[in-house]
mmCIF file of C-alpha atoms and ligand atoms in Angstrom:
data_model
loop_
_atom_site.group_PDB
_atom_site.id
_atom_site.type_symbol
_atom_site.label_atom_id
_atom_site.label_comp_id
_atom_site.label_asym_id
_atom_site.label_seq_id
_atom_site.Cartn_x
_atom_site.Cartn_y
_atom_site.Cartn_z
ATOM 1 C CA MET A 414 102.869 110.404 128.030
ATOM 2 C CA LYS A 415 100.508 113.254 128.968
ATOM 3 C CA ILE A 416 100.214 113.564 132.737
ATOM 4 C CA PHE A 417 97.510 115.475 134.546
ATOM 5 C CA CYS A 418 97.850 116.027 138.265
ATOM 6 C CA GLU A 419 94.414 116.918 139.615
ATOM 7 C CA LYS A 420 93.580 118.326 143.038
ATOM 8 C CA ASP A 421 91.345 115.460 144.154
ATOM 9 C CA TYR A 422 89.395 112.358 143.119
ATOM 10 C CA ASP A 423 86.464 114.339 141.684
ATOM 11 C CA ALA A 424 88.699 116.512 139.538
ATOM 12 C CA MET A 425 90.557 113.395 138.358
ATOM 13 C CA SER A 426 87.255 111.725 137.478
ATOM 14 C CA HIS A 427 86.007 114.774 135.599
ATOM 15 C CA ARG A 428 89.219 115.013 133.570
ATOM 16 C CA ALA A 429 89.202 111.292 132.721
ATOM 17 C CA ALA A 430 85.506 111.296 131.799
ATOM 18 C CA ALA A 431 86.150 114.205 129.429
ATOM 19 C CA VAL A 432 88.752 112.124 127.563
ATOM 20 C CA ILE A 433 86.299 109.223 127.211
ATOM 21 C CA ALA A 434 83.477 111.551 126.150
ATOM 22 C CA ALA A 435 85.758 113.096 123.524
ATOM 23 C CA GLN A 436 86.464 109.619 122.174
ATOM 24 C CA VAL A 437 82.758 108.722 121.989
ATOM 25 C CA VAL A 438 81.775 112.044 120.425
ATOM 26 C CA SER A 439 84.546 111.778 117.808
ATOM 27 C CA LYS A 440 83.779 108.155 116.942
ATOM 28 C CA PRO A 441 80.311 107.112 118.151
ATOM 29 C CA ASP A 442 80.879 103.444 117.227
ATOM 30 C CA CYS A 443 84.231 103.236 118.995
ATOM 31 C CA VAL A 444 85.483 100.279 121.020
ATOM 32 C CA LEU A 445 85.998 101.279 124.648
ATOM 33 C CA GLY A 446 88.234 99.133 126.795
ATOM 34 C CA LEU A 447 86.901 99.450 130.339
ATOM 35 C CA ALA A 448 88.253 98.905 133.839
ATOM 36 C CA THR A 449 86.708 98.301 137.249
ATOM 37 C CA GLY A 450 87.843 99.000 140.822
ATOM 38 C CA SER A 451 87.523 102.141 142.886
ATOM 39 C CA SER A 452 89.576 104.352 140.549
ATOM 40 C CA PRO A 453 87.056 104.648 137.654
ATOM 41 C CA VAL A 454 83.840 104.840 139.740
ATOM 42 C CA GLY A 455 83.790 108.658 139.627
ATOM 43 C CA THR A 456 84.655 108.640 135.929
ATOM 44 C CA TYR A 457 81.636 106.463 135.189
ATOM 45 C CA ARG A 458 79.487 108.695 137.402
ATOM 46 C CA GLU A 459 80.419 111.701 135.246
ATOM 47 C CA LEU A 460 79.679 109.800 132.031
ATOM 48 C CA VAL A 461 76.266 108.752 133.359
ATOM 49 C CA LYS A 462 75.545 112.379 134.284
ATOM 50 C CA TRP A 463 76.381 113.598 130.774
ATOM 51 C CA TYR A 464 74.274 110.821 129.247
ATOM 52 C CA LYS A 465 71.305 111.811 131.435
ATOM 53 C CA GLN A 466 71.739 115.450 130.419
ATOM 54 C CA GLY A 467 71.512 114.348 126.784
ATOM 55 C CA ASP A 468 75.106 115.300 126.041
ATOM 56 C CA LEU A 469 76.474 111.826 125.330
ATOM 57 C CA SER A 470 75.202 108.597 123.806
ATOM 58 C CA PHE A 471 76.676 105.097 123.952
ATOM 59 C CA LYS A 472 74.185 103.650 121.474
ATOM 60 C CA GLU A 473 76.830 102.538 118.996
ATOM 61 C CA VAL A 474 79.696 101.956 121.434
ATOM 62 C CA ARG A 475 81.142 98.462 121.827
ATOM 63 C CA SER A 476 82.937 97.702 125.076
ATOM 64 C CA VAL A 477 85.491 95.169 126.214
ATOM 65 C CA ASN A 478 86.399 94.893 129.866
ATOM 66 C CA LEU A 479 89.903 94.178 131.007
ATOM 67 C CA ASP A 480 89.229 91.357 133.391
ATOM 68 C CA GLU A 481 86.942 89.248 135.561
ATOM 69 C CA TYR A 482 87.453 87.239 138.732
ATOM 70 C CA TYR A 483 87.632 83.559 137.921
ATOM 71 C CA GLY A 484 84.878 81.660 139.728
ATOM 72 C CA LEU A 485 82.439 84.547 140.223
ATOM 73 C CA ALA A 486 79.042 84.500 138.508
ATOM 74 C CA PRO A 487 78.006 87.620 136.570
ATOM 75 C CA ASP A 488 75.358 88.419 139.185
ATOM 76 C CA HIS A 489 77.768 88.089 142.146
ATOM 77 C CA ASP A 490 77.924 91.561 143.660
ATOM 78 C CA GLN A 491 81.740 91.582 143.488
ATOM 79 C CA SER A 492 82.006 90.329 139.915
ATOM 80 C CA TYR A 493 83.284 92.825 137.400
ATOM 81 C CA ARG A 494 80.230 92.218 135.181
ATOM 82 C CA TYR A 495 78.035 93.277 138.108
ATOM 83 C CA PHE A 496 80.294 96.291 138.723
ATOM 84 C CA MET A 497 79.922 97.411 135.109
ATOM 85 C CA GLN A 498 76.164 96.957 135.122
ATOM 86 C CA THR A 499 75.670 98.947 138.315
ATOM 87 C CA ASN A 500 78.242 101.679 137.659
ATOM 88 C CA LEU A 501 77.678 102.292 133.947
ATOM 89 C CA PHE A 502 75.778 99.932 131.657
ATOM 90 C CA ASP A 503 72.411 100.005 133.482
ATOM 91 C CA HIS A 504 72.387 103.811 133.412
ATOM 92 C CA VAL A 505 73.272 104.594 129.792
ATOM 93 C CA ASP A 506 72.026 103.535 126.353
ATOM 94 C CA ILE A 507 74.794 101.058 125.523
ATOM 95 C CA LEU A 508 73.273 97.906 123.994
ATOM 96 C CA PRO A 509 73.724 94.871 126.276
ATOM 97 C CA GLU A 510 74.910 92.766 123.335
ATOM 98 C CA ASN A 511 77.694 95.276 122.698
ATOM 99 C CA THR A 512 79.221 94.868 126.154
ATOM 100 C CA ASN A 513 81.848 92.211 126.807
ATOM 101 C CA VAL A 514 83.404 90.919 130.020
ATOM 102 C CA PRO A 515 85.311 87.616 130.296
ATOM 103 C CA ASP A 516 83.144 84.775 131.613
ATOM 104 C CA GLY A 517 84.237 84.122 135.187
ATOM 105 C CA LEU A 518 82.325 80.848 135.235
ATOM 106 C CA ALA A 519 83.892 79.369 132.095
ATOM 107 C CA LYS A 520 84.711 75.706 132.722
ATOM 108 C CA ASP A 521 87.792 75.867 130.527
ATOM 109 C CA PRO A 522 89.695 79.077 131.302
ATOM 110 C CA ALA A 523 92.164 78.530 128.448
ATOM 111 C CA ALA A 524 89.328 78.236 125.918
ATOM 112 C CA GLU A 525 87.595 81.289 127.408
ATOM 113 C CA SER A 526 90.844 83.268 127.240
ATOM 114 C CA GLU A 527 91.220 82.320 123.597
ATOM 115 C CA ARG A 528 87.599 83.225 122.845
ATOM 116 C CA TYR A 529 87.945 86.596 124.555
ATOM 117 C CA GLU A 530 91.219 87.440 122.837
ATOM 118 C CA ARG A 531 89.657 86.578 119.465
ATOM 119 C CA LEU A 532 86.646 88.732 120.298
ATOM 120 C CA VAL A 533 88.807 91.751 121.183
ATOM 121 C CA ALA A 534 90.927 91.217 118.055
ATOM 122 C CA GLY A 535 87.754 90.853 115.955
ATOM 123 C CA LEU A 536 86.594 94.250 117.179
ATOM 124 C CA GLY A 537 89.938 95.667 116.059
ATOM 125 C CA TYR A 538 91.161 96.174 119.678
ATOM 126 C CA ALA A 539 90.195 99.196 121.769
ATOM 127 C CA ASP A 540 90.138 102.706 120.373
ATOM 128 C CA LEU A 541 90.535 103.882 123.958
ATOM 129 C CA GLN A 542 91.538 101.620 126.840
ATOM 130 C CA LEU A 543 90.798 102.843 130.365
ATOM 131 C CA LEU A 544 93.136 101.457 133.035
ATOM 132 C CA GLY A 545 93.532 101.669 136.785
ATOM 133 C CA MET A 546 96.850 100.717 138.342
ATOM 134 C CA GLY A 547 97.512 98.307 141.178
ATOM 135 C CA ARG A 548 99.684 99.289 144.142
ATOM 136 C CA ASN A 549 102.196 96.830 142.718
ATOM 137 C CA GLY A 550 102.016 98.398 139.261
ATOM 138 C CA HIS A 551 99.685 95.838 137.719
ATOM 139 C CA ILE A 552 97.485 96.807 134.767
ATOM 140 C CA GLY A 553 94.482 94.629 134.108
ATOM 141 C CA PHE A 554 95.464 91.751 136.362
ATOM 142 C CA ASN A 555 98.929 91.424 134.855
ATOM 143 C CA GLU A 556 100.903 91.072 138.058
ATOM 144 C CA PRO A 557 104.627 91.785 138.402
ATOM 145 C CA CYS A 558 106.559 88.801 137.039
ATOM 146 C CA ASP A 559 109.536 87.932 134.853
ATOM 147 C CA HIS A 560 107.839 88.504 131.487
ATOM 148 C CA PHE A 561 105.036 90.519 129.906
ATOM 149 C CA PRO A 562 102.018 88.223 129.344
ATOM 150 C CA VAL A 563 100.861 88.891 125.799
ATOM 151 C CA ILE A 564 97.245 87.765 125.430
ATOM 152 C CA THR A 565 94.187 87.094 127.579
ATOM 153 C CA HIS A 566 94.994 84.461 130.174
ATOM 154 C CA LEU A 567 94.224 83.038 133.604
ATOM 155 C CA VAL A 568 96.192 84.866 136.294
ATOM 156 C CA ASN A 569 97.099 83.844 139.824
ATOM 157 C CA LEU A 570 96.483 87.017 141.776
ATOM 158 C CA ALA A 571 99.421 88.328 143.806
ATOM 159 C CA PRO A 572 98.987 88.174 147.605
ATOM 160 C CA SER A 573 99.211 91.993 147.681
ATOM 161 C CA THR A 574 96.323 92.250 145.166
ATOM 162 C CA ILE A 575 94.204 89.835 147.210
ATOM 163 C CA GLU A 576 94.977 91.896 150.293
ATOM 164 C CA ALA A 577 94.205 95.207 148.524
ATOM 165 C CA ASN A 578 90.915 93.898 147.102
ATOM 166 C CA SER A 579 89.797 92.286 150.359
ATOM 167 C CA ARG A 580 88.242 95.677 151.216
ATOM 168 C CA PHE A 581 85.377 94.752 148.872
ATOM 169 C CA PHE A 582 84.800 91.287 150.390
ATOM 170 C CA ALA A 583 83.817 90.030 153.846
ATOM 171 C CA SER A 584 87.383 88.763 154.337
ATOM 172 C CA ALA A 585 90.616 88.185 152.408
ATOM 173 C CA GLY A 586 89.660 84.499 152.292
ATOM 174 C CA ASP A 587 86.636 85.369 150.145
ATOM 175 C CA VAL A 588 88.665 87.121 147.427
ATOM 176 C CA PRO A 589 89.018 84.870 144.369
ATOM 177 C CA LYS A 590 92.604 83.733 143.896
ATOM 178 C CA GLN A 591 92.486 83.856 140.111
ATOM 179 C CA ALA A 592 91.191 86.098 137.346
ATOM 180 C CA LEU A 593 90.895 86.146 133.583
ATOM 181 C CA SER A 594 92.728 89.180 132.266
ATOM 182 C CA MET A 595 93.603 90.731 128.950
ATOM 183 C CA GLY A 596 97.332 90.430 128.373
ATOM 184 C CA ILE A 597 99.745 93.321 128.239
ATOM 185 C CA GLY A 598 99.926 92.798 124.483
ATOM 186 C CA THR A 599 96.125 93.093 124.216
ATOM 187 C CA ILE A 600 96.205 96.318 126.226
ATOM 188 C CA MET A 601 99.122 97.810 124.277
ATOM 189 C CA ARG A 602 97.272 97.319 120.982
ATOM 190 C CA ALA A 603 94.697 99.928 122.022
ATOM 191 C CA ARG A 604 95.040 103.101 119.988
ATOM 192 C CA LYS A 605 94.850 105.325 123.072
ATOM 193 C CA ILE A 606 95.299 104.528 126.741
ATOM 194 C CA LEU A 607 93.864 106.493 129.659
ATOM 195 C CA VAL A 608 95.072 105.695 133.174
ATOM 196 C CA VAL A 609 93.195 106.883 136.269
ATOM 197 C CA VAL A 610 94.973 106.617 139.568
ATOM 198 C CA SER A 611 94.240 108.024 142.998
ATOM 199 C CA GLY A 612 95.544 107.794 146.547
ATOM 200 C CA GLU A 613 99.003 107.912 148.101
ATOM 201 C CA GLU A 614 99.277 104.114 148.193
ATOM 202 C CA LYS A 615 99.682 104.344 144.393
ATOM 203 C CA ALA A 616 102.418 107.017 144.427
ATOM 204 C CA ASP A 617 105.300 104.525 144.118
ATOM 205 C CA ALA A 618 103.628 102.543 141.353
ATOM 206 C CA VAL A 619 102.955 105.742 139.390
ATOM 207 C CA TYR A 620 106.542 106.910 139.825
ATOM 208 C CA GLN A 621 107.917 103.531 138.693
ATOM 209 C CA ALA A 622 105.532 103.423 135.729
ATOM 210 C CA VAL A 623 106.618 106.820 134.451
ATOM 211 C CA CYS A 624 110.238 107.201 135.571
ATOM 212 C CA GLY A 625 111.449 103.701 136.310
ATOM 213 C CA PRO A 626 112.943 101.133 133.954
ATOM 214 C CA VAL A 627 110.605 99.305 131.578
ATOM 215 C CA THR A 628 110.335 95.934 133.260
ATOM 216 C CA PRO A 629 107.677 93.260 133.792
ATOM 217 C CA GLU A 630 108.379 93.641 137.519
ATOM 218 C CA ALA A 631 106.516 96.956 137.187
ATOM 219 C CA PRO A 632 103.975 96.037 134.462
ATOM 220 C CA ALA A 633 102.653 99.601 134.001
ATOM 221 C CA SER A 634 106.158 100.720 132.988
ATOM 222 C CA ILE A 635 105.481 99.279 129.518
ATOM 223 C CA LEU A 636 103.154 102.243 128.972
ATOM 224 C CA GLN A 637 106.324 104.300 128.366
ATOM 225 C CA LEU A 638 106.513 102.551 124.982
ATOM 226 C CA HIS A 639 102.935 103.367 123.954
ATOM 227 C CA PRO A 640 102.581 106.402 121.671
ATOM 228 C CA ASP A 641 99.344 107.770 123.171
ATOM 229 C CA VAL A 642 98.948 107.502 126.933
ATOM 230 C CA THR A 643 97.169 110.004 129.173
ATOM 231 C CA LEU A 644 97.632 109.500 132.897
ATOM 232 C CA VAL A 645 95.248 111.364 135.178
ATOM 233 C CA GLY A 646 96.024 111.217 138.860
ATOM 234 C CA ASP A 647 95.079 113.032 142.008
ATOM 235 C CA LYS A 648 97.690 114.945 144.068
ATOM 236 C CA GLU A 649 98.430 111.967 146.287
ATOM 237 C CA ALA A 650 98.967 109.426 143.512
ATOM 238 C CA THR A 651 101.208 111.796 141.537
ATOM 239 C CA SER A 652 103.059 113.148 144.595
ATOM 240 C CA LYS A 653 106.293 111.196 144.096
ATOM 241 C CA LEU A 654 106.337 112.010 140.398
ATOM 242 C CA MET A 655 105.846 115.711 141.078
ATOM 243 C CA GLU A 656 108.571 115.689 143.773
ATOM 244 C CA ALA A 657 111.004 114.117 141.311
ATOM 245 C CA GLN A 658 110.186 116.709 138.672
ATOM 246 C CA ALA A 659 110.429 119.706 141.045
HETATM 247 C C1 F6R B 153 90.318 96.409 137.255
HETATM 248 C C2 F6R B 153 91.738 96.199 136.999
HETATM 249 C C3 F6R B 153 92.768 96.493 138.029
HETATM 250 C C4 F6R B 153 92.490 97.767 138.836
HETATM 251 C C5 F6R B 153 93.589 97.994 139.878
HETATM 252 C C6 F6R B 153 93.324 99.217 140.716
HETATM 253 O O1 F6R B 153 89.535 96.077 136.143
HETATM 254 O O2 F6R B 153 92.067 95.743 135.954
HETATM 255 O O3 F6R B 153 94.017 96.629 137.378
HETATM 256 O O4 F6R B 153 92.433 98.853 137.971
HETATM 257 O O5 F6R B 153 93.678 96.872 140.708
HETATM 258 O O6 F6R B 153 92.169 99.003 141.464
HETATM 259 P P1 F6R B 153 91.546 100.172 142.343
HETATM 260 O O7 F6R B 153 91.081 101.196 141.386
HETATM 261 O O8 F6R B 153 90.399 99.523 143.067
HETATM 262 O O9 F6R B 153 92.629 100.664 143.234
#
């Protein structure tokens, strides 16, 4: 695993955006696996800036998002489809038909999970998968549990995730209790993985992911088995890791 410890959120975002830009420049028709949440906002901002400067094009890129809240419409301002539109898709030249996010309004979540998994597989899985990391070590919405979920599925969000994400909603009661998420197997089939992580509340999760045992109780720990992972964190998120290595 390559680990970059950056001085702050902006430096982290710049570093992560450079990895994504390198992927797009090297393979313009690549499949990008994308994430939402506060961690990648700055990364997307950098990508939009480079697109506007004429240095980057997403014209041939296909994208697959990790997850979507179950029960939220695409135009709900907290849906992950809405997040992607407002943070990236609406500002670059990616073709709308080449962007994919699970359907949060699907009546049959099992059928939607199957459809989405088939879609990702049909695209050959991600060339580069961008991930954030939950405070509890989740990746996508694969919460700590007694096994590694393999494929796209409906997840019951952990109380700590609902609490953490309540900052985006009027109250914790408004946070959806379920989400559709790629499985750990889907994520691990990406050719390259890029993790962005910031803030001291992530320091334990980062330490466990890199130095702890590989266990589904710390889902991100499985990244130790992937041959091409780059983790970019700010000082706070990588503090425990750096202390251990000092
Ligand atoms: C988002 C996702 C989640 C987030 C994680 C961290 O698509 O899959 O795993 O990456 O919850 O969220 P933030 O960045 O908001 O701390």
